[in-house]
Coordinates of C-alpha atoms in Angstrom, one line a residue:
X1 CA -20.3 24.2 49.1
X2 CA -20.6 21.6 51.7
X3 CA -17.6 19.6 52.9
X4 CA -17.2 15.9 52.3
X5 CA -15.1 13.3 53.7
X6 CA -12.8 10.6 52.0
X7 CA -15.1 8.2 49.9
X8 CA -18.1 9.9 50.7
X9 CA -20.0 10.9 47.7
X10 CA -20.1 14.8 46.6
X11 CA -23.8 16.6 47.6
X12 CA -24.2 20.2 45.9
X13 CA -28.0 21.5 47.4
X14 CA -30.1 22.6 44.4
X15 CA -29.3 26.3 45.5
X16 CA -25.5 25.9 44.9
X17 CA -26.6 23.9 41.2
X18 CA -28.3 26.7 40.3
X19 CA -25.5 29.5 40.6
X20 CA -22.2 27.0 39.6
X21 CA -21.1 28.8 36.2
X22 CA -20.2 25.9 33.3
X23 CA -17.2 28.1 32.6
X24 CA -14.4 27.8 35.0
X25 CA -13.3 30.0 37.2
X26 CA -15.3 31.8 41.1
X27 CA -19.2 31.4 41.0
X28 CA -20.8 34.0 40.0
X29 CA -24.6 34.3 39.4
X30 CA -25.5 32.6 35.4
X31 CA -26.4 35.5 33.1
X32 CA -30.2 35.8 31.7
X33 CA -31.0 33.9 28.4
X34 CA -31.5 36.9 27.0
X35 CA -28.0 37.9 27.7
X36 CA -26.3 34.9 25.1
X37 CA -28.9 35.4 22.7
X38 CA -29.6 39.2 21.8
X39 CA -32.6 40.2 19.5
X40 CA -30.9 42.4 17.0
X41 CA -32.4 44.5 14.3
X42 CA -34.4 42.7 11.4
X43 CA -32.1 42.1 8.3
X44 CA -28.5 42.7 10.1
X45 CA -25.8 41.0 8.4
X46 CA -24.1 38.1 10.3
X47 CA -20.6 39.8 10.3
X48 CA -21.9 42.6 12.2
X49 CA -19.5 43.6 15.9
X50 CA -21.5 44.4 18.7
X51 CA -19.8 47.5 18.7
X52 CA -21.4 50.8 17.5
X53 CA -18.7 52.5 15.2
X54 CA -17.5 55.5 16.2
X55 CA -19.3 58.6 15.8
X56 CA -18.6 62.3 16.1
X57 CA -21.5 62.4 18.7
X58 CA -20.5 58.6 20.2
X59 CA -16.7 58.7 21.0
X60 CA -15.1 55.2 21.4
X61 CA -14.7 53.9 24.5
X62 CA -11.6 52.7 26.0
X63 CA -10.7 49.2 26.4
X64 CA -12.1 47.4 29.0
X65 CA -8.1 46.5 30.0
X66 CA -8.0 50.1 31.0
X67 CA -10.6 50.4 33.1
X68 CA -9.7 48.8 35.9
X69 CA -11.7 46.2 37.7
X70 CA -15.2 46.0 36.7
X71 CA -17.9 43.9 38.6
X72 CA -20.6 41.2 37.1
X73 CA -23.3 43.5 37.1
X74 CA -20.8 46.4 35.3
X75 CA -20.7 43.9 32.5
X76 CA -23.9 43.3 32.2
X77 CA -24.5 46.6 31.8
X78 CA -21.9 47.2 29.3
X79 CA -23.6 44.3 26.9
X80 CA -26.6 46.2 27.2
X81 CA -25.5 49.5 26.9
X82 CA -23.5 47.7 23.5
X83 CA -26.9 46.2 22.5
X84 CA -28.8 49.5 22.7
X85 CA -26.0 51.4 20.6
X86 CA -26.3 49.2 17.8
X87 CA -29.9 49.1 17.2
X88 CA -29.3 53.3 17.6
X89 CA -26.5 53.2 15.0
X90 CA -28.2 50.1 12.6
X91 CA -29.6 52.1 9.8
X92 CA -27.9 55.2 10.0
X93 CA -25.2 56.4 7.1
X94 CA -21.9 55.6 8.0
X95 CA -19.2 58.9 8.4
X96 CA -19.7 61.7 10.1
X97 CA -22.7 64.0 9.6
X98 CA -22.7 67.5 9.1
X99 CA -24.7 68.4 11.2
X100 CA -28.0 66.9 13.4
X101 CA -29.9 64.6 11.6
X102 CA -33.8 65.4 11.0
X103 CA -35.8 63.4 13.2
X104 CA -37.4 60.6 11.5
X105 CA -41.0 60.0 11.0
X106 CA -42.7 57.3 13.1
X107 CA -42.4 53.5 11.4
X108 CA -45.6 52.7 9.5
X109 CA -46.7 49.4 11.7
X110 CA -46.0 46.1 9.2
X111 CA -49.0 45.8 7.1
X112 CA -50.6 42.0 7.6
X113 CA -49.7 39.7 4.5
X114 CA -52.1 37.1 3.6
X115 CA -50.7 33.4 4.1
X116 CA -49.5 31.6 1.4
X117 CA -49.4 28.5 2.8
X118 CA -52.5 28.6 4.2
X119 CA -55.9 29.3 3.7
X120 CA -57.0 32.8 5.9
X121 CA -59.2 32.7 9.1
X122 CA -62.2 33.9 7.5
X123 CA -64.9 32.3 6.5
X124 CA -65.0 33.7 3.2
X125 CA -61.3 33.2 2.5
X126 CA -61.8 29.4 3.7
X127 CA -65.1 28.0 2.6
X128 CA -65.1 29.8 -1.0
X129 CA -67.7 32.5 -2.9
X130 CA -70.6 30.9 -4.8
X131 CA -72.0 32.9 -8.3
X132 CA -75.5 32.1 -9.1
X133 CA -78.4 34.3 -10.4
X134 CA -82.1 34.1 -9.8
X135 CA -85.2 35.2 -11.5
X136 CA -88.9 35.0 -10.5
X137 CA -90.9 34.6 -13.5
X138 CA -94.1 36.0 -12.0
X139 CA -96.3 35.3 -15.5
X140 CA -95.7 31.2 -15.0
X141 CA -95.4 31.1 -10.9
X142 CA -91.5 29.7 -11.3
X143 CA -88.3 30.9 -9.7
X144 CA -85.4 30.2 -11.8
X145 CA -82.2 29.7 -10.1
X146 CA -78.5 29.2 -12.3
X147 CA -75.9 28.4 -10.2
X148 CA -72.8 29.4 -11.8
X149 CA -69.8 28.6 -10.4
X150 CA -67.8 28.6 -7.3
X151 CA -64.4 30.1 -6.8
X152 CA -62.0 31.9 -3.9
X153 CA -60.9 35.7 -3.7
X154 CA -58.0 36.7 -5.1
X155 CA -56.2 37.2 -1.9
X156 CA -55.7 33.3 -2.2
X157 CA -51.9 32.9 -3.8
X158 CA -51.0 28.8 -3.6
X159 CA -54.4 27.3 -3.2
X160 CA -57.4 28.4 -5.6
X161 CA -61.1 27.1 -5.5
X162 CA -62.9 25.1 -2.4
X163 CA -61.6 23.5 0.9
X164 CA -60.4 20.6 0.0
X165 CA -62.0 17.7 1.3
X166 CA -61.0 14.6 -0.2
X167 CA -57.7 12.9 1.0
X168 CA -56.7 13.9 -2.7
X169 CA -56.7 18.1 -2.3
X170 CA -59.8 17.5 -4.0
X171 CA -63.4 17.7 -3.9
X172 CA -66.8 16.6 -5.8
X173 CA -69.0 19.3 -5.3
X174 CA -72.4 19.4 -5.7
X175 CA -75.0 22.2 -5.0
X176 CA -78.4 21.7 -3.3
X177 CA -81.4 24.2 -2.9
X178 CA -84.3 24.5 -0.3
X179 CA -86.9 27.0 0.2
X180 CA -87.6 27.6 3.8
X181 CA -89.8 27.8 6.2
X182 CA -91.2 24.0 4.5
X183 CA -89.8 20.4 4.3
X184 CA -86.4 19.2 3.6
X185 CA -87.4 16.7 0.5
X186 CA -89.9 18.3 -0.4
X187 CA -88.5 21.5 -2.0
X188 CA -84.9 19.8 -2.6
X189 CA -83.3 20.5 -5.8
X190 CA -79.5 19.7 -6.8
X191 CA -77.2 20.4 -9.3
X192 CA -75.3 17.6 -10.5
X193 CA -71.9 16.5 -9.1
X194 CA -68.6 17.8 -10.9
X195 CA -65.4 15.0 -9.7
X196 CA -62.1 16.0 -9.0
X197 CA -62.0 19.8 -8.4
X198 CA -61.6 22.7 -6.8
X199 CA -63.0 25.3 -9.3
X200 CA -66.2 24.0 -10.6
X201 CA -68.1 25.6 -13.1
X202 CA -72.1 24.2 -13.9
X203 CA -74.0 26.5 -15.8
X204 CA -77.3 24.9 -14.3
X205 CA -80.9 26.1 -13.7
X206 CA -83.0 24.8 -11.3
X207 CA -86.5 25.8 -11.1
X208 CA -89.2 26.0 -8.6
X209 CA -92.9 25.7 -9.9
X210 CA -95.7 27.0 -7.8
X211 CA -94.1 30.3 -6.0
X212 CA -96.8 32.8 -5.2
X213 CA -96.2 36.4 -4.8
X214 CA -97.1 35.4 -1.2
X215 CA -94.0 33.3 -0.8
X216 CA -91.6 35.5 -2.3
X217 CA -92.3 37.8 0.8
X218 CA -91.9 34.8 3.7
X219 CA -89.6 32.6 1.7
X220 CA -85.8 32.3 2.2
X221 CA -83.9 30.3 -0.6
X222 CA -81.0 28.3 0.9
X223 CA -78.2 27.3 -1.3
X224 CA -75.5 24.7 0.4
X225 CA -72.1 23.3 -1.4
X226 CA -71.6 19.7 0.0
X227 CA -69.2 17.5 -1.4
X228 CA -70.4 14.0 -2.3
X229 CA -68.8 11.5 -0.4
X230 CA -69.5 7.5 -2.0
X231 CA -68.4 5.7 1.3
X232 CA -69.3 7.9 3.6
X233 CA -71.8 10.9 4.5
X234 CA -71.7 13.7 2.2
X235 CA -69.7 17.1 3.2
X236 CA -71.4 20.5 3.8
X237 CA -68.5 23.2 2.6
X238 CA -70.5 26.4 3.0
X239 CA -74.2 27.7 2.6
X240 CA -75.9 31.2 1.8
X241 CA -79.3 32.3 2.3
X242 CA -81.2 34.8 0.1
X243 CA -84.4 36.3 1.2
X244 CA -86.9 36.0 -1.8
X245 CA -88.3 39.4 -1.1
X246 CA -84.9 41.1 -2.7
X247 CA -86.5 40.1 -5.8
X248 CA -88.0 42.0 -8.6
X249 CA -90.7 40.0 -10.7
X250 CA -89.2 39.8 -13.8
X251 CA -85.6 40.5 -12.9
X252 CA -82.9 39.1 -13.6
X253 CA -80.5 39.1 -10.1
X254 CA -76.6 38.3 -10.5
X255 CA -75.0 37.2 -6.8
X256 CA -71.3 36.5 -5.5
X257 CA -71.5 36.1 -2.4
X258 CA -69.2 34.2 0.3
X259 CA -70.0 31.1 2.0
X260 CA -70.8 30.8 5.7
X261 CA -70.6 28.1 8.0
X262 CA -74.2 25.9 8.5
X263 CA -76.6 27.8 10.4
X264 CA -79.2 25.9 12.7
X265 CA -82.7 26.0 11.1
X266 CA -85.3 27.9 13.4
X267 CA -87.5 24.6 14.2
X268 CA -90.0 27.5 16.4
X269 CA -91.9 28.4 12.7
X270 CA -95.1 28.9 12.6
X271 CA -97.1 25.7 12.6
X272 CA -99.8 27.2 10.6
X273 CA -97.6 27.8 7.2
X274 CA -97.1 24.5 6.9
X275 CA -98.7 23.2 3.5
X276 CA -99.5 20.1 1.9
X277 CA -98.1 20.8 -0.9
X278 CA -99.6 23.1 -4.0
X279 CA -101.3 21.8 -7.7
X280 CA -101.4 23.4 -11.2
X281 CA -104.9 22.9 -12.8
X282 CA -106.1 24.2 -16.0
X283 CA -109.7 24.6 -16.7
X284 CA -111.6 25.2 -20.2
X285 CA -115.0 25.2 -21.4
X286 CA -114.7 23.5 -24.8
X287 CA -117.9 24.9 -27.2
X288 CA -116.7 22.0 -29.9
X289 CA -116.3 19.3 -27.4
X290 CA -119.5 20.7 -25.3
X291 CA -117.8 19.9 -21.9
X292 CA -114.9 21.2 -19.2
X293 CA -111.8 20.6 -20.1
X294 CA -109.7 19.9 -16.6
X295 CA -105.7 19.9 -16.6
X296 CA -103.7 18.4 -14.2
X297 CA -100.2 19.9 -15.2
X298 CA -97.9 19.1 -12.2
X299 CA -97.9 19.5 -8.1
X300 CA -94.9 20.9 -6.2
X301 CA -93.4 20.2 -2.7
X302 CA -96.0 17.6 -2.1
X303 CA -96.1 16.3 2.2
X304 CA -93.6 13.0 2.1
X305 CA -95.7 10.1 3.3
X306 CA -93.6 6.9 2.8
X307 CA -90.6 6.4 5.2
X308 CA -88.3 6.7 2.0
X309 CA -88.8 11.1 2.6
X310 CA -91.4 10.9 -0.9
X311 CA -94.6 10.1 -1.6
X312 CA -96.2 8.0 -5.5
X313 CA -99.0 11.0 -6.0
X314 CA -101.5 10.5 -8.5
X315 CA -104.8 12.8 -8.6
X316 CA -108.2 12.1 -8.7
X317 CA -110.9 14.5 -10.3
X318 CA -114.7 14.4 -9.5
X319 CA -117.3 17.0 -10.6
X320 CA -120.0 17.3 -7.8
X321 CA -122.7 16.5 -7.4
X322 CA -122.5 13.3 -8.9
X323 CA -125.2 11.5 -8.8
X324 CA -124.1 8.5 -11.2
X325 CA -120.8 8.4 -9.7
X326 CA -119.4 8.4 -13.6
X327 CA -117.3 11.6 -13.0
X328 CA -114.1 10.2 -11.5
X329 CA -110.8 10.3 -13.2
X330 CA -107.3 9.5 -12.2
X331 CA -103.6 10.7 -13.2
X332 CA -101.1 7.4 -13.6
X333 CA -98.7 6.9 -10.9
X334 CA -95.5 9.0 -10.5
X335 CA -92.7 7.8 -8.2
X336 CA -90.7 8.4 -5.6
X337 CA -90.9 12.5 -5.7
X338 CA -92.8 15.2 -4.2
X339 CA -92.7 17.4 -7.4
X340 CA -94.5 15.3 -10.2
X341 CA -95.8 16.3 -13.6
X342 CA -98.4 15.2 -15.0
X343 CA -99.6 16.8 -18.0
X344 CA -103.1 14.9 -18.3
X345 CA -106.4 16.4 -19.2
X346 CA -110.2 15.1 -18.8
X347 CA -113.3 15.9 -20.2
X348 CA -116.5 16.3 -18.3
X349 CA -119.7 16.8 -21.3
X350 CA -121.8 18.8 -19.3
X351 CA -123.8 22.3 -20.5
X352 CA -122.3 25.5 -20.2
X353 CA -125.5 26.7 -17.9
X354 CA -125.0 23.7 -15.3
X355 CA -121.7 24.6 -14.0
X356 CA -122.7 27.2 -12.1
X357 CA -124.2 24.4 -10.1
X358 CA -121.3 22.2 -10.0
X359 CA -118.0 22.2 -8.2
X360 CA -114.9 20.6 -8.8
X361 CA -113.3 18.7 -6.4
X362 CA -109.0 17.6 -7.1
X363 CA -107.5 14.9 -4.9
X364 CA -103.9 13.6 -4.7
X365 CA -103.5 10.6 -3.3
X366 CA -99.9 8.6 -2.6
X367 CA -100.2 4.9 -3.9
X368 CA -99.4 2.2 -1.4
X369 CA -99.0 -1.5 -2.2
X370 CA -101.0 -3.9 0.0
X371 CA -102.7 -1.4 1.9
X372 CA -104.6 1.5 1.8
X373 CA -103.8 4.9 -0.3
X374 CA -102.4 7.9 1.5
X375 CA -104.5 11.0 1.7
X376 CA -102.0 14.1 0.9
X377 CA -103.9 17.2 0.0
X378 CA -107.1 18.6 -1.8
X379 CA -109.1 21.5 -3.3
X380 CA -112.2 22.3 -4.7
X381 CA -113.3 24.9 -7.2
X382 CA -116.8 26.1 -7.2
X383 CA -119.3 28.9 -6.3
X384 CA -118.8 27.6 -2.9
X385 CA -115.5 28.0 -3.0
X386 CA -113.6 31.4 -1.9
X387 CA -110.3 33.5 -2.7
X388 CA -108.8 32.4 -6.1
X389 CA -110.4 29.0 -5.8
X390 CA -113.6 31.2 -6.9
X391 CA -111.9 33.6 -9.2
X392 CA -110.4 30.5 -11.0
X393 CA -114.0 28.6 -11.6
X394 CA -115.6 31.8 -12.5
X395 CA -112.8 33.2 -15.1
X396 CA -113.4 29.5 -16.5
X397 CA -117.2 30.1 -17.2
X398 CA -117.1 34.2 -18.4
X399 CA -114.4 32.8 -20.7
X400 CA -115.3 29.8 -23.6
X401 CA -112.7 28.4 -25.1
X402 CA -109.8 29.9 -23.1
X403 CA -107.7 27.6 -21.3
X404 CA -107.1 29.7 -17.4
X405 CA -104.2 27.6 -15.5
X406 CA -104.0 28.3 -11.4
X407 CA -101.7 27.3 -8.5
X408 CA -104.3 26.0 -5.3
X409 CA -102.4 25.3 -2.4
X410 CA -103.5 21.4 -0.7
X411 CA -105.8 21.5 2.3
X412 CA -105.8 18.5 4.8
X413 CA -109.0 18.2 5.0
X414 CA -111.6 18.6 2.3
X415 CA -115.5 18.8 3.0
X416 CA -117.1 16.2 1.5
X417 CA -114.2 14.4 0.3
X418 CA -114.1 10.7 1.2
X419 CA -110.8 10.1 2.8
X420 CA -110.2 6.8 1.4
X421 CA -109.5 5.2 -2.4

C-alpha cells in the first residue's frame, strides 16, 4: 500500500482494491463466488453441516486446531474436499454398512415436464387443434365442409382452448375457408363468430358448389382461425391445409389436426388455371310445353369486378341463331357476391328437330350503375361446341322430358358474343 503524508488523502491502486479482504485481519487474495455459495444436492435439508458423518470407510478428521498452520490455498482445499464428501455421503443410509455397497445404476436423466404456466413452444401446443370433417358429394358437384370445434392437447394443464388474443384472456373466433390455386373473395366461406372464448364449438357446414372431379386433384382447401377484432384488423391464430385429392367421393373424412403458423401463398401458379368463375344450367326438352326448358340454378367463385372484391351477376340466355332477336332472357340482379343463386328457368317454343341446328349461348354479366355492364364469363352449348359442353346439349335432345343439370366453367371470351349489354 502506498504511503501518504499528513492531510494528504489516502490512494489504494485498483490492484490493491481488488485483493483488500472485508474481514479484518493480513490481505489475502478474496475467495471465488463459488466458494460462499456452494451448489449442494437437490432437496438437502437446511440444518445440514458441511461435514460428512463419519463412516467406517471415512474416518473423522482431526480438528483443524491440531493441525498446525494451514495456508489459504490448504483451506480452500479443505472446503472442497468437505463439499465433495457431502454430495458422496447425501443419499446414503446412515450407520455403518456391512459390507461394500452395490454399485448404483446410472440416474435416469430428469424427464421434461410440460409448463404450467405457460403455453409450450410448439406450434401445436400454442396455436390449438382444429376438428372438422369433409365430404365431396360427387352426384351434386358439392364439397361439404363441418367445422367442428377447436380445442388444445391435453398436455395443456392451466390454460385450455386457443391463444388468447383479446386483452380479456379471450378470443372471438371465427373460421374462414378458401380453395386454392383461385381468388381470395371469390371462393371465401366463414363460419360465424362465437364471443368470449377459448373452446368454441360450431357445428357448421359450409359448402362449395361446382367442384369437378378435376379440382379435387389440383385443389388445396385452406382452413384459417382468425379472431374478429371490431376496432382493429382481425387476428389470424393458426391455418391448415388439406389437399382435396385425400378424398374419397362419397366419404365421409373426420380430421384433428394442429394449427400451423400462416404460410405465404405461392403467387408463381399457373396463369392458365385461372377461371372466371363456373355456372349450373339445366336443360329440358318439354313435349307438353313444346319448347327447351333452360335453368339457371346458381354460379360459383365468379371473377370480382367492382373495387368492393364482388361483382352484381345476372345471366343472360340467347338461343342462336336468332334471327328476330326475340330469344333473350335475363336473371334479376344478385348483390354483392361471387356465389349467386338463381333458380330461374326460361322457355324457348321451338321443335324438337330444330335444335340440332341451334346453340345456346349463357352470359353473366356484373350490373353497373351509370355506366356500362361488366363482361365476367360465358359458354355455349351446341353441336359446335366440344367436351361436356357437347355431351350436355346432346344428352338434352336423346332425352325428352328429363331435366340434365351441368357445371360449364366461364370463358373470357365467347365467339360471337357481343361484349356489351
Amino acid at each position: 500500500m502506498t504511503l501518504r503524508r499528513r492531510g494528504e488523502k489516502a490512494t489504494i491502486s485498483i490492484q490493491e482494491h481488488m485483493a483488500i479482504d472485508v474481514c479484518p485481519g493480513p490481505i489475502r487474495p478474496i475467495k471465488q463466488i463459488s466458494d460462499y455459495f456452494p451448489r449442494f444436492p437437490r432437496g438437502l435439508p437446511p440444518d445440514a453441516t458441511l461435514r460428512a458423518p463419519a463412516t467406517p470407510d471415512a474416518p473423522a478428521r482431526p480438528a483443524a486446531a491440531s493441525a498446525g498452520p494451514r495456508s489459504p490455498s490448504d483451506g480452500a482445499r479443505e472446503d472442497d474436499e468437505d463439499v465433495d464428501q457431502l454430495f458422496g455421503a447425501y443419499g446414503s443410509s446412515p450407520g455403518p454398512s456391512p459390507g461394500p455397497s452395490p454399485a448404483r445404476p446410472p440416474a435416469k436423466p430428469p424427464e421434461d415436464e410440460p409448463d404450467a404456466d405457460g403455453y409450450e413452444s410448439d406450434d401445436c401446443t400454442a396455436l390449438g387443434t382444429l376438428d372438422f370433417s369433409l365430404l365431396y358429394d360427387q352426384e351434386n358437384n358439392a364439397l361439404h365442409c363441418t367445422i367442428t370445434k377447436a380445442k388444445v392437447p391435453k398436455l395443456m394443464f392451466s390454460r385450455k382452448g386457443l391463444k388468447p388474443m383479446d386483452h380479456n384472456g379471450l378470443a372471438d373466433p371465427y373460421v374462414k375457408l378458401h380453395l386454392l390455386p383461385g381468388a381470395s373473395k371469390a371462393n371465401k366461406l366463414r363460419t360465424k363468430t362465437l364471443r368470449n372464448t377459448l373452446n368454441p364449438t360450431w357445428n357448421e357446414t359450409l359448402t362449395y358448389y361446382g367442384i369437378t372431379d378435376e379440382d379435387m386433384i389440383r385443389k388445396t382447401l385452406r382452413i384459417s382461425v382468425c379472431d374478429e377484432d371490431k376496432f382493429r384488423h382481425n387476428e389470424f391464430i393458426g391455418e391448415t391445409r388439406v389437399p382435396l385429392k385425400k378424398l374419397k367421393p362419397n366419404h365421409t373424412k373426420t380430421f384433428s389436426i394442429c394449427l400451423e403458423k400462416q404460410l405465404p401463398v405461392d403467387k408463381t401458379e399457373d396463369k392458365s388455371l385461372e377461371e372466371r368463375g363456373r355456372i349450373l344450367i339445366s336443360l329440358k326438352y318439354s313435349s307438353q310445353k313444346q319448347g327447351l326448358l333452360v335453368g339457371i340454378v346458381r354460379c360459383a367463385h365468379l371473377a370480382a369486378m367492382d373495387a368492393n372484391g364482388y361483382s352484381d351477376p345476372y345471366v343472360k340466355t340467347y338461343l342462336r341463331p336468332d334471327v328476330d332477336k326475340k330469344s333473350k332472357h335475363k336473371t334479376a340482379v344478385k348483390k354483392k357476391t361471387l356465389n349467386p343463386e338463381f333458380n330461374e328457368e326460361f322457355c324457348y317454343e321451338i321443335k324438337h328437330g330444330d335444335l340440332a341446328k341451334k346453340s345456346l349461348e349463357v352470359t353473366v354479366w356484373d350490373y353497373d350503375i351509370g355506366r356500362s355492364n361488366d363482361f365476367i364469363g360465358g359458354v355455349v352449348l351446341g353441336i359446335n361446341a366440344k367436351g361436356e359442353r357437347l355431351k350436355h346439349w346432346f344428352d338434352c335432345l336423346k332425352n325428352k322430358d328429363k331435366r340434365i343439370e351441368r357445371w360449364h366453367t366461364l370463358t373470357s371470351e365467347l365467339p360471337g358474343a357481343v361484349l356489351s349489354d
